[in-house]
Coordinates of C-alpha atoms in Angstrom, one line a residue:
M9 CA -12.5 -37.3 48.4
F10 CA -13.9 -35.5 45.4
I11 CA -16.7 -33.0 46.1
H12 CA -19.5 -31.4 44.0
L13 CA -21.5 -28.3 44.8
D14 CA -24.7 -27.6 42.9
C15 CA -26.7 -24.4 43.4
N16 CA -30.4 -25.0 44.0
N17 CA -32.7 -23.5 41.5
F18 CA -29.9 -21.2 40.7
F19 CA -31.5 -18.6 38.4
V20 CA -34.4 -18.2 40.7
S21 CA -32.2 -18.1 43.8
C22 CA -30.2 -15.3 42.3
E23 CA -33.3 -13.3 41.6
L24 CA -34.6 -13.9 45.1
V25 CA -31.4 -12.4 46.6
S26 CA -32.7 -8.9 45.6
R27 CA -36.4 -9.8 45.9
P28 CA -36.7 -11.7 49.3
E29 CA -40.4 -10.8 49.5
L30 CA -41.0 -13.5 46.9
R31 CA -39.6 -16.3 49.0
G32 CA -42.1 -19.0 49.6
T33 CA -44.1 -18.0 46.5
P34 CA -44.0 -19.7 43.1
V35 CA -41.4 -17.9 40.9
V36 CA -40.1 -18.8 37.4
V37 CA -37.3 -17.3 35.3
A38 CA -38.1 -17.1 31.5
N39 CA -36.0 -16.0 28.6
D40 CA -38.7 -13.6 27.3
N41 CA -41.5 -12.3 29.5
S42 CA -43.0 -10.0 27.0
N43 CA -46.3 -11.1 25.5
N44 CA -45.9 -14.6 26.9
G45 CA -43.5 -15.4 24.1
G46 CA -40.7 -17.3 25.9
I47 CA -40.1 -20.5 27.8
I48 CA -39.4 -21.3 31.4
L49 CA -35.7 -21.7 32.1
A50 CA -35.8 -22.2 35.8
L51 CA -38.3 -22.4 38.7
N52 CA -38.4 -22.9 42.4
Q53 CA -40.0 -25.7 44.3
E54 CA -43.2 -23.7 44.9
A55 CA -43.6 -23.3 41.1
K56 CA -42.9 -27.0 40.5
A57 CA -45.6 -27.8 43.1
V58 CA -48.3 -26.1 41.0
G59 CA -47.4 -28.2 38.0
L60 CA -45.0 -26.0 36.1
K61 CA -41.9 -27.5 34.4
R62 CA -38.7 -26.3 32.9
G63 CA -39.1 -25.8 29.2
N64 CA -42.8 -24.9 29.4
P65 CA -43.7 -22.3 26.8
L66 CA -45.3 -19.4 28.7
F67 CA -48.2 -19.1 26.3
Q68 CA -49.2 -22.8 27.1
V69 CA -49.1 -22.3 30.9
N70 CA -50.4 -18.8 31.1
K71 CA -53.6 -19.7 32.8
M72 CA -51.8 -21.8 35.4
I73 CA -49.4 -18.9 36.0
E74 CA -52.4 -16.5 36.6
R75 CA -54.4 -19.0 38.7
H76 CA -51.5 -19.6 41.1
H77 CA -50.1 -16.1 41.1
V78 CA -46.7 -17.2 39.7
T79 CA -44.2 -14.4 39.4
V80 CA -42.4 -14.5 36.0
I81 CA -38.9 -12.8 35.9
D82 CA -36.9 -12.1 32.8
V83 CA -33.5 -13.9 32.7
H84 CA -30.4 -11.9 33.7
H85 CA -27.4 -14.0 32.7
H86 CA -24.8 -11.4 33.7
L87 CA -26.2 -11.4 37.2
Y88 CA -25.9 -15.2 37.5
H89 CA -22.3 -15.2 36.3
E90 CA -21.4 -12.5 38.8
I91 CA -22.9 -14.4 41.7
S92 CA -21.3 -17.6 40.4
H93 CA -17.9 -15.8 40.4
H94 CA -18.7 -14.5 44.0
I95 CA -19.3 -18.1 45.1
M96 CA -15.9 -19.2 43.6
E97 CA -14.1 -16.4 45.4
E98 CA -15.7 -17.0 48.8
V99 CA -15.0 -20.8 48.7
R100 CA -11.4 -20.3 47.6
Q101 CA -10.8 -17.8 50.4
T102 CA -11.8 -20.5 53.0
E103 CA -8.9 -22.7 51.7
M104 CA -11.0 -25.7 52.7
V105 CA -11.3 -27.1 49.1
L106 CA -8.4 -28.2 46.9
D107 CA -8.4 -27.8 43.1
F108 CA -11.8 -25.9 43.3
V109 CA -13.0 -25.3 39.8
Q110 CA -16.2 -24.0 38.2
Y111 CA -17.8 -26.6 35.9
S112 CA -20.8 -24.6 34.9
V113 CA -22.5 -21.4 36.0
D114 CA -24.2 -23.3 38.9
E115 CA -21.9 -26.2 39.5
F116 CA -18.4 -26.6 41.1
F117 CA -16.0 -29.4 41.8
G118 CA -13.1 -29.8 44.1
M119 CA -11.3 -32.1 46.5
M120 CA -11.0 -32.5 50.3
P121 CA -8.1 -34.4 51.9
D122 CA -10.3 -36.4 54.1
D123 CA -12.4 -39.5 53.6
D124 CA -14.1 -39.8 57.0
P125 CA -17.8 -39.3 56.3
T126 CA -18.5 -37.6 59.6
R127 CA -15.8 -35.0 59.3
L128 CA -16.4 -34.5 55.6
S129 CA -20.1 -33.9 56.3
G130 CA -19.2 -31.3 58.8
Y131 CA -16.8 -29.5 56.4
L132 CA -19.5 -29.5 53.7
Q133 CA -22.1 -28.1 56.1
Q134 CA -19.7 -25.3 56.8
L135 CA -19.4 -24.6 53.1
K136 CA -23.1 -24.6 52.6
D137 CA -23.7 -22.2 55.5
M138 CA -20.9 -19.9 54.4
I139 CA -22.2 -19.7 50.8
L140 CA -25.7 -19.1 51.9
D141 CA -24.6 -16.4 54.3
K142 CA -22.2 -14.6 51.9
T143 CA -24.3 -14.9 48.7
G144 CA -27.8 -15.9 49.7
I145 CA -27.6 -19.0 47.4
P146 CA -28.6 -22.4 48.8
V147 CA -26.5 -25.3 47.5
S148 CA -26.5 -29.1 47.6
C149 CA -23.3 -31.0 48.2
G150 CA -22.0 -34.5 47.3
A151 CA -18.8 -36.4 47.9
G152 CA -17.4 -39.6 46.4
T153 CA -14.2 -41.3 45.3
S154 CA -14.5 -39.8 41.7
Y155 CA -16.1 -36.8 40.1
T156 CA -19.0 -38.8 38.8
L157 CA -19.7 -40.4 42.1
A158 CA -19.5 -37.0 43.8
K159 CA -22.1 -35.6 41.3
T160 CA -24.2 -38.7 41.9
A161 CA -24.1 -38.1 45.6
T162 CA -25.4 -34.6 45.0
W163 CA -28.3 -36.3 43.1
F164 CA -29.2 -38.0 46.3
A165 CA -28.8 -34.8 48.3
K166 CA -31.3 -33.1 46.0
H167 CA -33.8 -35.9 45.7
Y168 CA -33.9 -37.1 49.3
P169 CA -34.9 -34.5 51.9
A170 CA -33.5 -36.6 54.8
Y171 CA -29.9 -35.8 53.6
H172 CA -30.5 -32.1 54.3
G173 CA -28.6 -31.1 51.2
I174 CA -25.4 -33.2 51.9
C175 CA -24.7 -36.8 50.8
I176 CA -21.4 -38.6 51.3
M177 CA -20.9 -41.8 49.2
P178 CA -18.2 -43.9 50.8
A179 CA -16.7 -46.8 48.8
D180 CA -18.6 -49.5 50.8
K181 CA -21.9 -47.9 50.0
R182 CA -21.3 -47.3 46.3
E183 CA -23.1 -50.3 44.9
Q184 CA -26.1 -49.9 47.2
A185 CA -26.4 -46.3 46.1
L186 CA -25.9 -46.9 42.4
A187 CA -28.7 -49.5 42.4
K188 CA -31.1 -46.6 43.1
V189 CA -29.9 -44.2 40.4
P190 CA -31.7 -44.4 37.0
I191 CA -29.2 -44.7 34.1
A192 CA -30.8 -41.6 32.6
D193 CA -29.6 -39.5 35.6
V194 CA -26.0 -40.5 35.3
W195 CA -23.6 -37.7 34.5
G196 CA -21.9 -38.4 31.1
I197 CA -24.6 -40.6 29.6
G198 CA -26.1 -38.9 26.6
R199 CA -29.7 -39.2 25.4
R200 CA -28.9 -41.5 22.5
S201 CA -26.8 -43.8 24.8
I202 CA -29.7 -44.0 27.3
K203 CA -32.0 -45.5 24.7
K204 CA -29.4 -48.0 23.7
L205 CA -28.6 -49.0 27.3
I206 CA -32.2 -49.5 28.2
R207 CA -32.6 -51.8 25.1
E208 CA -29.6 -53.8 26.5
G209 CA -31.3 -54.1 29.9
V210 CA -29.3 -51.4 31.7
Q211 CA -31.8 -49.6 33.9
T212 CA -29.5 -48.3 36.7
A213 CA -26.0 -47.0 37.2
L214 CA -25.2 -50.2 38.9
D215 CA -26.3 -52.2 35.9
Y216 CA -23.9 -50.2 33.8
T217 CA -20.9 -50.9 36.1
C218 CA -21.7 -54.6 36.0
K219 CA -21.1 -54.7 32.2
P220 CA -17.6 -55.8 31.1
E221 CA -15.2 -53.0 30.1
A222 CA -14.8 -54.5 26.6
W223 CA -18.6 -54.3 26.1
V224 CA -18.7 -50.7 27.2
N225 CA -15.7 -49.8 24.9
R226 CA -17.3 -51.5 22.0
H227 CA -20.6 -49.7 22.3
F228 CA -19.7 -46.4 23.8
N229 CA -15.9 -45.9 23.1
I230 CA -13.5 -44.1 25.4
P231 CA -16.0 -41.5 26.9
G232 CA -18.3 -44.4 28.0
V233 CA -15.4 -46.3 29.5
R234 CA -14.4 -43.2 31.5
T235 CA -17.9 -42.9 33.0
W236 CA -17.9 -46.7 33.6
K237 CA -14.6 -46.4 35.5
E238 CA -15.7 -43.3 37.4
L239 CA -18.8 -45.1 38.6
R240 CA -16.6 -47.9 39.8
G241 CA -14.6 -45.4 41.9
I242 CA -11.7 -45.0 39.5
P243 CA -11.0 -41.3 38.8
S244 CA -10.7 -41.1 35.0
I245 CA -12.2 -37.7 34.0
T246 CA -10.4 -34.4 33.5
L247 CA -12.9 -31.6 33.9
A248 CA -13.7 -29.7 30.7
S249 CA -13.4 -26.4 32.6
H250 CA -9.6 -27.1 32.7
E251 CA -9.5 -27.0 28.9
R252 CA -9.7 -24.0 26.7
Q253 CA -12.9 -23.5 24.7
K254 CA -12.4 -24.0 21.0
S255 CA -14.7 -21.1 20.1
I256 CA -16.6 -18.5 22.1
M257 CA -20.0 -17.2 21.1
Y258 CA -22.3 -14.6 22.5
S259 CA -25.7 -14.1 21.0
R260 CA -29.1 -12.5 21.7
T261 CA -32.6 -13.4 20.8
F262 CA -34.7 -10.3 20.9
A263 CA -38.2 -10.1 22.3
H264 CA -39.1 -7.7 19.5
T265 CA -37.6 -7.6 16.0
T266 CA -35.6 -4.6 14.9
N267 CA -34.1 -3.2 11.7
S268 CA -32.1 -0.5 13.4
Q269 CA -28.4 -0.6 12.5
T270 CA -27.7 1.6 15.5
I271 CA -29.2 -0.9 17.9
L272 CA -27.4 -3.8 16.2
T273 CA -24.1 -2.0 16.5
K274 CA -24.6 -1.4 20.2
E275 CA -25.6 -4.9 20.9
L276 CA -22.9 -6.6 18.9
S277 CA -20.3 -4.3 20.5
N278 CA -21.5 -5.6 23.9
Y279 CA -21.2 -9.2 22.8
A280 CA -17.7 -8.5 21.5
M281 CA -16.8 -7.0 24.8
A282 CA -18.1 -10.0 26.7
A283 CA -16.5 -12.5 24.4
A284 CA -13.1 -10.8 24.5
R285 CA -13.3 -10.8 28.3
R286 CA -14.0 -14.5 28.3
L287 CA -11.1 -15.0 25.9
R288 CA -8.7 -13.3 28.2
E289 CA -10.0 -15.2 31.2
Q290 CA -9.0 -18.5 29.7
G291 CA -5.7 -17.1 28.4
S292 CA -6.5 -17.3 24.7
I293 CA -6.3 -15.2 21.6
C294 CA -8.6 -15.5 18.6
G295 CA -7.6 -15.6 14.9
A296 CA -11.1 -15.0 13.4
V297 CA -14.2 -13.1 14.2
T298 CA -17.7 -14.0 12.9
V299 CA -20.9 -11.9 13.0
F300 CA -24.3 -13.4 12.3
L301 CA -27.8 -11.9 11.8
A302 CA -31.1 -13.8 11.6
T303 CA -34.8 -12.9 11.1
N304 CA -37.6 -14.7 12.9
R305 CA -38.1 -18.0 11.0
H306 CA -41.5 -18.5 12.8
R307 CA -42.9 -15.3 11.1
S308 CA -43.9 -16.5 7.6
D309 CA -45.4 -13.0 7.1
L310 CA -42.0 -11.4 7.2
A311 CA -39.1 -11.6 4.7
Q312 CA -36.4 -14.0 5.8
Y313 CA -32.7 -13.3 5.9
N314 CA -30.0 -15.3 7.7
I315 CA -26.5 -14.3 7.1
D316 CA -23.0 -14.6 8.6
D317 CA -19.6 -13.4 7.6
T318 CA -16.1 -13.9 9.0
I319 CA -12.9 -11.9 9.1
K320 CA -9.6 -13.7 9.6
L321 CA -7.4 -11.4 11.6
T322 CA -3.9 -10.7 10.4
T323 CA -2.6 -11.2 14.0
A324 CA -4.4 -13.2 16.6
T325 CA -5.6 -11.0 19.5
D326 CA -7.5 -10.7 22.7
D327 CA -7.8 -6.9 22.4
T328 CA -11.4 -5.8 22.7
R329 CA -10.9 -2.7 20.6
L330 CA -9.6 -4.8 17.6
I331 CA -12.4 -7.3 18.0
I332 CA -15.0 -4.5 18.1
E333 CA -13.5 -3.0 14.9
A334 CA -13.8 -6.3 13.2
V335 CA -17.4 -6.7 14.3
H336 CA -18.4 -3.3 13.0
L337 CA -16.8 -4.0 9.6
L338 CA -18.7 -7.3 9.4
L339 CA -22.0 -5.7 10.3
K340 CA -21.6 -3.1 7.6
R341 CA -20.9 -5.9 5.1
I342 CA -24.0 -8.1 6.0
Y343 CA -26.6 -5.6 7.3
K344 CA -29.6 -4.9 5.1
P345 CA -32.1 -2.3 6.3
H346 CA -35.3 -3.9 4.9
F347 CA -35.3 -6.9 7.2
Q348 CA -36.6 -7.3 10.8
Y349 CA -33.9 -9.0 12.8
K350 CA -34.7 -11.4 15.7
Q351 CA -31.2 -12.6 16.6
A352 CA -27.6 -11.4 16.4
G353 CA -24.3 -12.8 17.6
V354 CA -20.5 -12.7 17.7
I355 CA -18.3 -15.8 17.4
L356 CA -14.5 -15.8 18.2
S357 CA -12.8 -18.8 16.6
Q358 CA -9.3 -20.1 15.7
L359 CA -8.4 -19.8 19.4
Q360 CA -4.9 -20.5 20.7
G361 CA -2.9 -19.8 23.8
N362 CA -1.7 -16.3 24.4
S363 CA 1.8 -17.3 25.3
S364 CA 3.1 -17.1 21.8
V365 CA 1.7 -14.7 19.2
Q366 CA 2.8 -14.7 15.6
L367 CA 3.1 -11.0 14.7
D368 CA 2.5 -9.6 11.2
L369 CA 5.8 -8.7 9.5
F370 CA 4.1 -5.7 7.9
A371 CA 2.2 -4.5 10.9
S372 CA 2.4 -0.8 11.7
Y373 CA 2.4 -1.3 15.5
S374 CA 5.5 -2.2 17.6
T375 CA 5.9 -4.8 20.3
D376 CA 5.9 -2.0 22.8
E377 CA 2.4 -0.9 21.6
S378 CA 1.2 -4.4 21.8
A379 CA 2.4 -4.6 25.4
R380 CA 0.6 -1.3 26.2
Q381 CA -2.6 -2.8 24.7
K382 CA -2.4 -5.8 26.9
R383 CA -1.8 -3.6 30.0
L384 CA -4.9 -1.6 29.1
M385 CA -7.1 -4.7 28.7
R386 CA -5.8 -6.0 32.0
A387 CA -6.6 -2.7 33.7
I388 CA -10.1 -2.6 32.3
D389 CA -10.8 -6.2 33.4
T390 CA -9.5 -5.6 36.9
I391 CA -11.6 -2.4 37.4
N392 CA -14.7 -4.1 36.0
E393 CA -14.2 -7.1 38.2
R394 CA -13.8 -5.0 41.3
F395 CA -16.5 -2.4 40.7
G396 CA -19.1 -4.2 38.5
R397 CA -19.7 -5.3 34.9
N398 CA -19.0 -2.7 32.2
Q399 CA -18.1 0.1 34.7
I400 CA -15.5 0.9 32.1
H401 CA -16.7 0.3 28.5
F402 CA -16.5 1.6 25.0
A403 CA -18.7 4.5 24.0
V404 CA -20.2 2.4 21.2
Q405 CA -21.7 0.0 23.8
G406 CA -24.0 2.7 25.0
V407 CA -25.3 3.2 28.5
E408 CA -26.5 -0.1 30.1
N409 CA -29.7 1.4 31.5
D410 CA -30.5 3.2 28.2
T411 CA -33.3 1.0 26.8
Q412 CA -34.8 3.5 24.4
D413 CA -35.8 1.7 21.2
E414 CA -33.9 -1.3 22.4
P415 CA -35.6 -4.7 21.8
A416 CA -35.6 -6.4 25.2
G417 CA -34.0 -9.8 25.2
F418 CA -31.0 -11.5 26.7
M419 CA -27.3 -12.2 26.0
R420 CA -26.0 -15.7 26.4
P421 CA -22.6 -17.3 26.0
H422 CA -22.2 -20.6 24.3
N423 CA -19.3 -23.1 24.2
I424 CA -18.8 -24.5 20.8
E425 CA -16.8 -27.7 20.6

C-alpha cells in the first residue's frame, strides 16, 4: 500500500527539539517577531486552543498572545530543512519503506509491500516511534491504495484522536471514509474548483467519486480526472518531487529596511549559495540568473523602487562561484543607494539536466577545469551535509552569526512552475 507521513506542527516541533521546556505551553512560529510586524506561520495545539490561527497578523492578536503567555519564535527555515533531511535519512536506513520520497518539507510518501491492516499498522507505529526517538518530531501516518487515499487517511489520523496518529484505509472501507471527508480537504482540489464543485452539489470526497469520468474531465480536465481516479483507488499521480523544478528562487523579506549595498551583497550571496546547492541536488544546471530588489510597498512615506535584471549565462552551470559572480554583477547594475530595501532575491532559470552541457566554443576554460569545478562543488556539498550548513562557504557570504547592521528576516525557497 501507499503510505504518507505528515509531521505534526512541524515548524513548532522543530523549535521545541532545542527548547523542550516550552512543551505543553502555547507556542507559535512567525515570519517576523520584531515589532509585531509578521504573521503566524505555524502553531502547536496549545496555541490553537487559546484561539490563535495560522495566518493571524501578530499585531491583531498581540493582546491574546500576552494574555495567554504565548511564546513567539522567529522562523528558521534552514533548521526545518535540515531536520526534514534527517527524517529522510533515518527512514531510508530502516529499509522498511520502498520508493520513499520527500513531497514537501514536512510530508513524505512511500510504499510498503503489505496490505494487511494489522501488520501495516504495526510497521507504521515502528516508523512513528523511530522518527520521534531519532529526531524529536511527532508524525501522523496514513495508508491507502493510492497516494491521495494515503494522504486522506492521514487526514483521519490527524483529526480523530482515537486513531493515535495512524489510519489505514483498506479498499472495503474507502467509500465509508470518503463520505466523511469534506471536498475542501481533498488533496489536489484547488480553491476555485471547490466553489464550482459545491455549486454542483459535491460536498464530500465520495460525492466527487460518484460523478461520471466524462463530467470530471469536462469540468476539471486531466488533473481533476487523476484525483478522481486516485480517490477510487486507481494510482494515477506521479509525485512532483520526482520532477525537476523549472526555476529555483530564494528570497528574503527583511524585518527592517536597508540601503546598505554591503548587506545586500552578503544576503544575495547566501541566496545564490543555497539556490546552487538545490540546483545540484536535483541534478540540474541553470542558463540564466535573475536578481530582484523591492522596497516596502506598504510604506507610502518612502520612495518606491522595484527592479529585477537577468543575465543569460554563456554556458549553463551549477557552479556556485559562477552564479555568485553573476549575482554581484546584477546587483551593481540595479542597486540605487537612495532607496530603503525590504526584499531581495535570486532566481535561477532556464534549467536543464546536467548530463549534457553545451560548452562555449570561445570559452577560456578547458573540460579538465570544468571537471575540477564539479569535483570542488561536490566536495563542498559533502562537507556541509556532514558537518552542517555553510561550514564551508565563500568569504563574501560573511559569518553566519555576524548580525551587525543586518536586517533580521528569513530566507525562503520557492518553486516556480
